[in-house]
Tab-separated table of C-alpha atoms in Angstrom:
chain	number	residue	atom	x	y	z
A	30	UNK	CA	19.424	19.264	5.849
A	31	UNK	CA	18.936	18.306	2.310
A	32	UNK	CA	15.417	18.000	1.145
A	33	UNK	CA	13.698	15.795	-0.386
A	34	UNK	CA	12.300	16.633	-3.908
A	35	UNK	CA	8.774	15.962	-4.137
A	36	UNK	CA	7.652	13.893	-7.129
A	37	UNK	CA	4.112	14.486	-8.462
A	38	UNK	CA	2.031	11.853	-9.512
A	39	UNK	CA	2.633	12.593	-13.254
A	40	UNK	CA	6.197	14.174	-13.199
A	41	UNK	CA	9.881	13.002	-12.909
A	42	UNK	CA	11.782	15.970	-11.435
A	43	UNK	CA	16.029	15.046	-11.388
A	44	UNK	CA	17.117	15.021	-8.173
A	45	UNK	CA	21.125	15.543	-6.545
A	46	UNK	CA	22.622	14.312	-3.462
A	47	UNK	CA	26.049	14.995	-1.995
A	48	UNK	CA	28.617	12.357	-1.511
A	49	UNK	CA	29.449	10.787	1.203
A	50	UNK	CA	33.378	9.695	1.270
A	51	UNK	CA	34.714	6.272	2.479
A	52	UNK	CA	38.011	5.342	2.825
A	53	UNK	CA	39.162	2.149	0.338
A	54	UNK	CA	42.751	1.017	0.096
A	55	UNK	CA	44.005	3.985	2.073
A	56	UNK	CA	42.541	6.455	-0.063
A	57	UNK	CA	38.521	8.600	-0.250
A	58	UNK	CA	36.525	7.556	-3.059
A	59	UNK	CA	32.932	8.939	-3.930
A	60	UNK	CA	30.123	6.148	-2.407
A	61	UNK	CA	26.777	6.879	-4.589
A	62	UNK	CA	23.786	7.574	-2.295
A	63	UNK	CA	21.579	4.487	-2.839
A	64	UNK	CA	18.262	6.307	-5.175
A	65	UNK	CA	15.519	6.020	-3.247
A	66	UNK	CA	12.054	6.502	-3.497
A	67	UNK	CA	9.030	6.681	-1.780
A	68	UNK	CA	5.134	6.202	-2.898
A	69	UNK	CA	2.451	6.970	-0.300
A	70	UNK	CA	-1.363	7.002	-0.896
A	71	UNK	CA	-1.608	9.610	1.413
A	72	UNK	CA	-0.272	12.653	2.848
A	73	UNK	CA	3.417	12.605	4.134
A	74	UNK	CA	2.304	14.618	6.994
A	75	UNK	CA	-0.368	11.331	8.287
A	76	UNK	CA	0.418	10.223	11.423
A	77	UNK	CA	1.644	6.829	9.426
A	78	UNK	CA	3.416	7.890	6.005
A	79	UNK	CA	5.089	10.695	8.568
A	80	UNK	CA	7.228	8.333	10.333
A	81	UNK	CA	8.785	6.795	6.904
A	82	UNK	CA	8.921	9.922	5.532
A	83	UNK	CA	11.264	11.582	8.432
A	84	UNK	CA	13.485	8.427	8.760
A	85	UNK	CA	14.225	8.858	4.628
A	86	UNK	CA	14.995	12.534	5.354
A	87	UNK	CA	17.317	12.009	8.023
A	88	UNK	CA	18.858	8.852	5.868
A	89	UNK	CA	19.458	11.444	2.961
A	90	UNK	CA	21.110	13.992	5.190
A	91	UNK	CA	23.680	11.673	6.513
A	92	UNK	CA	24.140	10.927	2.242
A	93	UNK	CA	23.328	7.060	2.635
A	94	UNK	CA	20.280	7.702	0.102
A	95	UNK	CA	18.934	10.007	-2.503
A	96	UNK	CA	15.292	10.213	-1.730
A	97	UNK	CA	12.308	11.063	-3.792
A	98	UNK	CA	8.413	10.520	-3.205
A	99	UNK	CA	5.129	10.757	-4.346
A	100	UNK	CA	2.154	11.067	-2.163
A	101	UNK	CA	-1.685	11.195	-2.366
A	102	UNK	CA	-0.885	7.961	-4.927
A	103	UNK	CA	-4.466	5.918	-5.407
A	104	UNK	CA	-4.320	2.320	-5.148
A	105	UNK	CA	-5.570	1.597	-8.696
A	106	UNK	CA	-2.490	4.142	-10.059
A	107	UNK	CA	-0.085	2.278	-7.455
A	108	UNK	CA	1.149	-0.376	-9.596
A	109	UNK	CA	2.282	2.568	-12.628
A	110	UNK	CA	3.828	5.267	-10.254
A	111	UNK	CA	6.011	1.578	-8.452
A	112	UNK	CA	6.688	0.907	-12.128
A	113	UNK	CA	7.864	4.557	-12.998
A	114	UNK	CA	10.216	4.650	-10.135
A	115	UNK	CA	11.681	1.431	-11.081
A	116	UNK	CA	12.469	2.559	-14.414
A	117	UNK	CA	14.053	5.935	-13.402
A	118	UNK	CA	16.522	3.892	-11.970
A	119	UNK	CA	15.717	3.821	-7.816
A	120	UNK	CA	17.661	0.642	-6.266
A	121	UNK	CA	15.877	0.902	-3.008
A	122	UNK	CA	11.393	1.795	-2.743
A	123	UNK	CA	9.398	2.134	0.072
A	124	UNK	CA	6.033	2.628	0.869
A	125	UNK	CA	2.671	1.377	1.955
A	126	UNK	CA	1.065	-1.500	-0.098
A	127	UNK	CA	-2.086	-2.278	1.977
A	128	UNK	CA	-4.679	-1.609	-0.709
A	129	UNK	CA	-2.408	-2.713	-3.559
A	130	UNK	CA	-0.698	-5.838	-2.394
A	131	UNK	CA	-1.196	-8.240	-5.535
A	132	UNK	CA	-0.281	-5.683	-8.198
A	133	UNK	CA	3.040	-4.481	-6.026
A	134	UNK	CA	4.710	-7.551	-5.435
A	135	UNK	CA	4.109	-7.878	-9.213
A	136	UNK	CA	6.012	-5.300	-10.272
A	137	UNK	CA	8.454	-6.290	-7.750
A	138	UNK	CA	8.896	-9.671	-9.795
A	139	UNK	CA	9.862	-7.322	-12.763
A	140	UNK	CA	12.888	-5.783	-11.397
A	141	UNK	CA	14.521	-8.139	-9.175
A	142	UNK	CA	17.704	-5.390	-8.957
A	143	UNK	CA	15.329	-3.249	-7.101
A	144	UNK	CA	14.898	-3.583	-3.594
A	145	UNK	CA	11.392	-3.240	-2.231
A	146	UNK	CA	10.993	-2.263	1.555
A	147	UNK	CA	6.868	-1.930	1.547
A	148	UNK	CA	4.194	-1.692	4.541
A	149	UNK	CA	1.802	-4.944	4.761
A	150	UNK	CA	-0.612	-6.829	6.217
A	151	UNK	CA	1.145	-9.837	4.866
A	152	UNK	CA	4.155	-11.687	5.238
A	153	UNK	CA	7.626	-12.080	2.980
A	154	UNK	CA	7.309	-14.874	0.246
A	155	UNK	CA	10.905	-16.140	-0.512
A	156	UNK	CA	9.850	-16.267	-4.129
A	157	UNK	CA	10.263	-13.426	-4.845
A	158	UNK	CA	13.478	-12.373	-3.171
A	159	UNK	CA	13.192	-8.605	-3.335
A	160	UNK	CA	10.199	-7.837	-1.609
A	161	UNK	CA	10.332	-7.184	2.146
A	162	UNK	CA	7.319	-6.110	4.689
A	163	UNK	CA	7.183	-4.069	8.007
A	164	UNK	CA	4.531	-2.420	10.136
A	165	UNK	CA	4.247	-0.583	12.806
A	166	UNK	CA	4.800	-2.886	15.769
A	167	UNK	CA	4.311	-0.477	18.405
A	168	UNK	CA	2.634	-2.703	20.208
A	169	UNK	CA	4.596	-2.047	23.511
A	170	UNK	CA	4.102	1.891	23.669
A	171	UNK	CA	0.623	1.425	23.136
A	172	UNK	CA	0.690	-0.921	25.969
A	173	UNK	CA	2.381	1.596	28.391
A	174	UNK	CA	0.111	4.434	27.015
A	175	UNK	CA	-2.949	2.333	28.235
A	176	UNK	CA	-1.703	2.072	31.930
A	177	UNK	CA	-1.712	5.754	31.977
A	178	UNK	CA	-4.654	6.258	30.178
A	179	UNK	CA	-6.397	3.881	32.706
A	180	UNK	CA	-5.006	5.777	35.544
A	181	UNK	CA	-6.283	9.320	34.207
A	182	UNK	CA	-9.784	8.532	33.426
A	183	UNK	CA	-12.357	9.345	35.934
A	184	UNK	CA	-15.073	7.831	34.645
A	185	UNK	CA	-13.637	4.593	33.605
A	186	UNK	CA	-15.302	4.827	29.892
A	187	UNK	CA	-12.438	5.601	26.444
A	188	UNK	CA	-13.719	5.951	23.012
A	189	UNK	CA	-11.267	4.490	20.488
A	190	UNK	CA	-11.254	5.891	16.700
A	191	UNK	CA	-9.382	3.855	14.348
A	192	UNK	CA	-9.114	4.056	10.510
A	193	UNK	CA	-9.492	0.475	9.417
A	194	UNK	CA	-9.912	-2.622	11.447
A	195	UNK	CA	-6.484	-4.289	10.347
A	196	UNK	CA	-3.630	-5.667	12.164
A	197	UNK	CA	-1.406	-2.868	12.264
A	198	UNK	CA	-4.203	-0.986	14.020
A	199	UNK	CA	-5.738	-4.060	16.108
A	200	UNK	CA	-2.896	-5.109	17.503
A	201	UNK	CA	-2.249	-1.057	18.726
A	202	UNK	CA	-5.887	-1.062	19.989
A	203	UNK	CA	-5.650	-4.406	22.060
A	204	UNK	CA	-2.316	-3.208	23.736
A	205	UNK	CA	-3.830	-0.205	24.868
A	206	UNK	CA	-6.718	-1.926	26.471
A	207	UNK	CA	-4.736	-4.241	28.147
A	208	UNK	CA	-2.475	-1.534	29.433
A	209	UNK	CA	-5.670	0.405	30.902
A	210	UNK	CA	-7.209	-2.848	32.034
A	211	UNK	CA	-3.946	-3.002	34.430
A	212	UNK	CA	-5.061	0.053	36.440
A	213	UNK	CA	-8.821	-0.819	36.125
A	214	UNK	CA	-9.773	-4.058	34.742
A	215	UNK	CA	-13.617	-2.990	34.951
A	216	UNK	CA	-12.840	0.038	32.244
A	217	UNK	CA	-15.404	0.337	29.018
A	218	UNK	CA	-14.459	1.035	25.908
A	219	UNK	CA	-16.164	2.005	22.882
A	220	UNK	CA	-14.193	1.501	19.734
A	221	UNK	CA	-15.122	2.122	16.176
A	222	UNK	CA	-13.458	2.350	12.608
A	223	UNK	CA	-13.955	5.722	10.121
A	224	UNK	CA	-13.335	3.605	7.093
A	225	UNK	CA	-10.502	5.945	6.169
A	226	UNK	CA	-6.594	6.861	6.686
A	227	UNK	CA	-7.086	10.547	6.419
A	228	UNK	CA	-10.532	11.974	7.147
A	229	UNK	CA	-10.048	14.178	10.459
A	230	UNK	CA	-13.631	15.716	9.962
A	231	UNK	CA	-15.237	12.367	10.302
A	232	UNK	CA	-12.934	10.945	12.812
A	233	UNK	CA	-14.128	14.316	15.167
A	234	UNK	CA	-17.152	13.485	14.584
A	235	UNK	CA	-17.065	9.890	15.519
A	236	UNK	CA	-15.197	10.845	18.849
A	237	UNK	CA	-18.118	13.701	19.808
A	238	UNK	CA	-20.442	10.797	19.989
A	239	UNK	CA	-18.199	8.621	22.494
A	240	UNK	CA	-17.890	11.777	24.194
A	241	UNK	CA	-21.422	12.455	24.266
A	242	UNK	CA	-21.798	8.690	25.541
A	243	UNK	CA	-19.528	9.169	28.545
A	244	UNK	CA	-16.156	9.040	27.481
A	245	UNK	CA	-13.273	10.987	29.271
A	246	UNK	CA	-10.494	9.858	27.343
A	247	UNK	CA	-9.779	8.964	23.324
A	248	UNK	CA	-7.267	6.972	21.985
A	249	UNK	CA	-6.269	8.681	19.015
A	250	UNK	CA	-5.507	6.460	16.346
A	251	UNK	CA	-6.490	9.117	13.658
A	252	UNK	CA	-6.365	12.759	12.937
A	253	UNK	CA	-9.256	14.510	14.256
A	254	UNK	CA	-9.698	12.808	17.403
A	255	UNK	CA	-7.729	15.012	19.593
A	256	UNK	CA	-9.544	18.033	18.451
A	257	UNK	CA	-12.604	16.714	19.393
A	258	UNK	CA	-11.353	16.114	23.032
A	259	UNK	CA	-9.834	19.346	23.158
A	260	UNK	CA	-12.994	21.170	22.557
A	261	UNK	CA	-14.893	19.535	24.958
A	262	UNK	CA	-12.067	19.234	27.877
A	263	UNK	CA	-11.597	15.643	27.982
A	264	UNK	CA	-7.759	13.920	27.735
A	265	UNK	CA	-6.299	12.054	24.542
A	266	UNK	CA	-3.809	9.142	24.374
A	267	UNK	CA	-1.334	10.113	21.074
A	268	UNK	CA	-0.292	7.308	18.143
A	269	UNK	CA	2.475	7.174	16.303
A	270	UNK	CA	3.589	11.052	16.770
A	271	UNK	CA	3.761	12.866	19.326
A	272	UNK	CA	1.208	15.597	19.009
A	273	UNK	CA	0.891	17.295	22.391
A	274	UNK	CA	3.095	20.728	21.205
A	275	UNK	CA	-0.676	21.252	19.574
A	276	UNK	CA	-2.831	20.020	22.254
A	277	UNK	CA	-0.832	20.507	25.702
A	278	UNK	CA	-3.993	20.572	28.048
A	279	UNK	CA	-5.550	17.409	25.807
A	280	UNK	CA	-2.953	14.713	24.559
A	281	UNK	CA	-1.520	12.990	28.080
A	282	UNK	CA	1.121	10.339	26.503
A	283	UNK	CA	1.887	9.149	22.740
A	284	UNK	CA	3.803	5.923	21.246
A	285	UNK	CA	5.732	7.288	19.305
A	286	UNK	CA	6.861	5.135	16.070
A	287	UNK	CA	10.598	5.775	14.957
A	288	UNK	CA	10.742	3.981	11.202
A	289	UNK	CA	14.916	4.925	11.562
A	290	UNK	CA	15.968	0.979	12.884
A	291	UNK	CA	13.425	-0.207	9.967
A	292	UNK	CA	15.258	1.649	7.102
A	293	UNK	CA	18.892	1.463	8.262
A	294	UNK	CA	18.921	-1.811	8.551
A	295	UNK	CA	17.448	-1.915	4.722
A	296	UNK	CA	20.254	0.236	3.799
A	297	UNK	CA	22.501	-1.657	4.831
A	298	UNK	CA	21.516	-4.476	3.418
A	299	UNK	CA	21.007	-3.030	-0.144
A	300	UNK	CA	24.787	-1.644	0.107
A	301	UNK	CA	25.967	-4.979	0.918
A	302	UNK	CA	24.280	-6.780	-2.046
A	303	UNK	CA	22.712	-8.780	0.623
A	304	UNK	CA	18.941	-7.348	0.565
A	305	UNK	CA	16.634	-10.384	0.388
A	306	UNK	CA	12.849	-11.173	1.399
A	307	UNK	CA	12.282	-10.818	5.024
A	308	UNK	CA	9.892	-9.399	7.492
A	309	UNK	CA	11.279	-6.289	9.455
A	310	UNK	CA	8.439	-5.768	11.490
A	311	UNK	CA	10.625	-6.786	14.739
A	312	UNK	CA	12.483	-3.920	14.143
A	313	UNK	CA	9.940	-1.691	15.117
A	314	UNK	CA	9.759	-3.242	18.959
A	315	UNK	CA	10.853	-1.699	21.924
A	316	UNK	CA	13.835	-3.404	22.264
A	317	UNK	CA	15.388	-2.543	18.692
A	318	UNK	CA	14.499	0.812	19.539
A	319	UNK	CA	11.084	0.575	17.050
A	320	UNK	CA	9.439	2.759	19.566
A	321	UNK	CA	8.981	4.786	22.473
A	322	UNK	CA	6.621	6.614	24.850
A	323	UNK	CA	6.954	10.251	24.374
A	324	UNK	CA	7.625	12.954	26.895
A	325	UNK	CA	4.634	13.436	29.142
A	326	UNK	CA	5.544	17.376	28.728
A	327	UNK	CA	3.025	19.618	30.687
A	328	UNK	CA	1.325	15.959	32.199
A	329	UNK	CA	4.405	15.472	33.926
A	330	UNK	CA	3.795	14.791	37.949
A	331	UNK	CA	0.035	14.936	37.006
A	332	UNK	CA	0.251	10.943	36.358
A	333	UNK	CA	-0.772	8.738	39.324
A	334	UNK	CA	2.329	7.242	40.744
A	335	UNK	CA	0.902	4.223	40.753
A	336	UNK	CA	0.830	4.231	37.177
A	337	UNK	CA	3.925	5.801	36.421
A	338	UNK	CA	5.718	3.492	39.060
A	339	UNK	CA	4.384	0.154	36.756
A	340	UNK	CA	5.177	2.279	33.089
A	341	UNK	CA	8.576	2.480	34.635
A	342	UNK	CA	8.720	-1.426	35.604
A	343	UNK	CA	6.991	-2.436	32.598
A	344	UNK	CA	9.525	-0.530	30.356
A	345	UNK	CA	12.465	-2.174	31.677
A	346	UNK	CA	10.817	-5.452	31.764
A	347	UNK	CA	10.117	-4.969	28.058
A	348	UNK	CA	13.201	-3.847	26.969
A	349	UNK	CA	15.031	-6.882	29.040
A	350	UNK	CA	12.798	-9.693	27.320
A	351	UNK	CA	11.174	-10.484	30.852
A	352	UNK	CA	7.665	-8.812	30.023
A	353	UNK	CA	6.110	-9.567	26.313
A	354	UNK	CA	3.104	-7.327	25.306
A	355	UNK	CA	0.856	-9.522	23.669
A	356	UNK	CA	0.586	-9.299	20.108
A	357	UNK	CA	-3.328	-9.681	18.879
A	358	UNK	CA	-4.184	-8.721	15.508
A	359	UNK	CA	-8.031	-9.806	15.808
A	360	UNK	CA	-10.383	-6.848	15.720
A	361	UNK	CA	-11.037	-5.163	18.930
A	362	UNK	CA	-14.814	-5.117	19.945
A	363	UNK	CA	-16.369	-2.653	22.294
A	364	UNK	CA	-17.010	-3.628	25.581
C-alpha cells in the first residue's frame, strides 16, 4: 500500500502517487490522483481522526488521491496550516473543524477551486459552494451496541465517558441508552464529559469512579475507558473502532465508523467538477454502509439470545427503512 507522507506542522515534504489508467477514446491516458490533504488537531491514531485517516489511505492505494496530513494541528494555527495546503496546490481537504469553524469556512471562501470535505457541528451554507460537512452518524450501531450492553450488565448501572457534550457524541450516547433501555428500561446510567478528545489518563480516571459507584459496564466513547474496565473485570461497549484485539475479556461489541462511503462519494464528485456545498452526514448511516457493529469475537454465544435475536431484527429493520434510530443531539443527563 502506498503511504501517506506525513506533513509536520511547519514543513511541506513533496509527495508522489502512481497513476491510475483510464481508457478515453479507445486508448490509456494518465488520470492525476486528486492532491489531497488532511489537517487533524489530534492524533491520527484517535478513535475519530482514525477513521478519516484509513479511508484516505485506502483511497490513495486504489490511486484516486494523493494524500498528505498534518496532525496534532491547534485550533488557533488551524486557519494557517488550511491556508498552506491550499496554496501547495491540494484540490480536495479534509478534516475536523469543530473548534475552528468561523476561521475555516473563511479560508474556504478564498479558494473556491478547492474542495473542502470538513467535520462539523454545523450545517452546509450554499454561499459558499465549496464547503461540505459530515459527522459521524453512527447513530444506529450505537443503538444495537446498547441492546447488548443492556443484556450483559448484571447490575443494571453503565458509566458513560465522553469527550465533549456535542452532537456527534450526544446523539451516540442517546442511541446507546435507548438500545439498553430495550432489554431493561429500569437501567442507570451515569454519564460525564472529560473536557478533552485525547486524554486517556483522565478518561480512566473518570470511569474508576463509575466503577467504584456500581457500574458493570462503560461505554467507551474515549481512550482510556476500556483500560479502566479491564483492570477491574467489568465489560466495555467499543466506539468508532473496534478495539477488542486489545481487550478480548473487556470490550463486548463496538460501532464501528467506516468514513470510506463519506470520501468516495467526495471523490467523485471533485473528479466530476460537480463538488458543491452539501451535508454528507447521511452517508455515514447504516444503510449507506456508514457503519456497522463489529464482530463480537471471543463474546460470541456469550450474548443473551434474547438480545442477539432483537440486534438481528433491529439490523434488518434498519437497513430496510422500517426501524429509524432516533436521532437526539441534546446532551445526555445521568439518570
Amino acid at each position: 500500500m502506498t503511504k501517506a507522507t506525513h506533513f509536520s506542522r511547519r514543513h511541506f515534504m513533496a509527495t508522489t502517487a502512481t497513476a491510475t489508467l483510464m481508457l478515453t477514446s479507445g486508448r490509456a491516458i494518465a488520470a492525476e490522483p486528486i492532491k489531497t490533504a488532511g489537517i487533524y488537531t489530534v492524533p491520527v491514531e484517535q478513535q475519530w481522526v482514525s477513521r478519516i485517516h484509513k479511508a484516505a489511505l485506502t483511497a490513495q492505494a486504489r490511486g484516486d488521491i494523493s494524500y498528505t496530513f498534518s496532525e496534532n494541528v491547534s485550533n488557533t494555527d488551524y486557519a494557517r496550516v488550511l491556508r498552506e495546503y491550499a496554496e501547495a496546490g491540494n484540490k480536495l481537504i479534509i478534516g475536523e473543524v469543530f473548534g475552528a469553524e468561523q476561521e475555516a469556512r473563511e479560508v474556504a471562501a478564498e479558494y473556491p477551486d478547492v474542495a473542502f470535505l470538513m467535520g462539523s457541528s454545523f450545517k452546509e451554507d450554499a454561499a459558499l459552494a465549496n464547503f461540505s460537512v459530515f459527522d459521524n452518524y453512527i447513530q444506529d450501531a450505537s443503538y444495537l451496541s446498547g441492546i447488548i450492553a443492556g443484556a450483559m450488565t448484571k447490575s443494571g448501572n453503565i458509566g458513560m465517558v465522553g469527550g465533549f457534550p456535542i452532537p456527534e457524541v450526544n446523539r451516540l450516547m442517546h442511541a446507546f441508552m435507548a438500545g439498553a433501555a430495550e432489554m431493561n428500561p429500569d437501567i442507570k446510567f451515569q454519564v460525564s464529559f472529560i473536557g478533552s478528545w485525547f486524554d486517556p489518563p483522565k478518561a480512566k480516571e473518570t470511569a474508576f469512579a463509575m466503577i467504584e459507584n456500581g457500574a458493570d459496564m462503560l461505554y467507551a466513547e474515549r481512550f482510556g475507558v476500556s483500560d479502566a474496565a479491564k483492570e477491574k473485570g467489568v465489560l466495555a461497549i467499543g466506539n468508532v473502532i473496534d478495539t477488542q484485539s486489545d481487550y478480548p475479556e473487556t470490550v463486548v461489541a463496538s460501532a464501528i465508523w467506516h468514513f470510506e462511503p463519506t470520501l468516495d462519494k467526495a471523490i467523485a464528485e471533485v473528479q466530476a467538477g460537480s463538488f458543491k456545498a452539501a451535508d454528507y452526514g447521511l452517508y455515514s448511516f447504516m444503510k449507506e454502509g456508514g457503519t456497522s457493529l463489529a464482530p463480537l469475537g471471543t463474546f460470541e454465544g456469550k450474548v443473551p439470545v434474547a438480545a442477539m435475536e432483537l440486534v438481528t431484527k433491529r439490523t434488518a429493520e434498519i437497513q430496510s427503512g422500517d426501524f429509524t434510530v432516533i436521532i437526539n443531539d441534546d446532551e445526555p443527563k445521568s439518570s
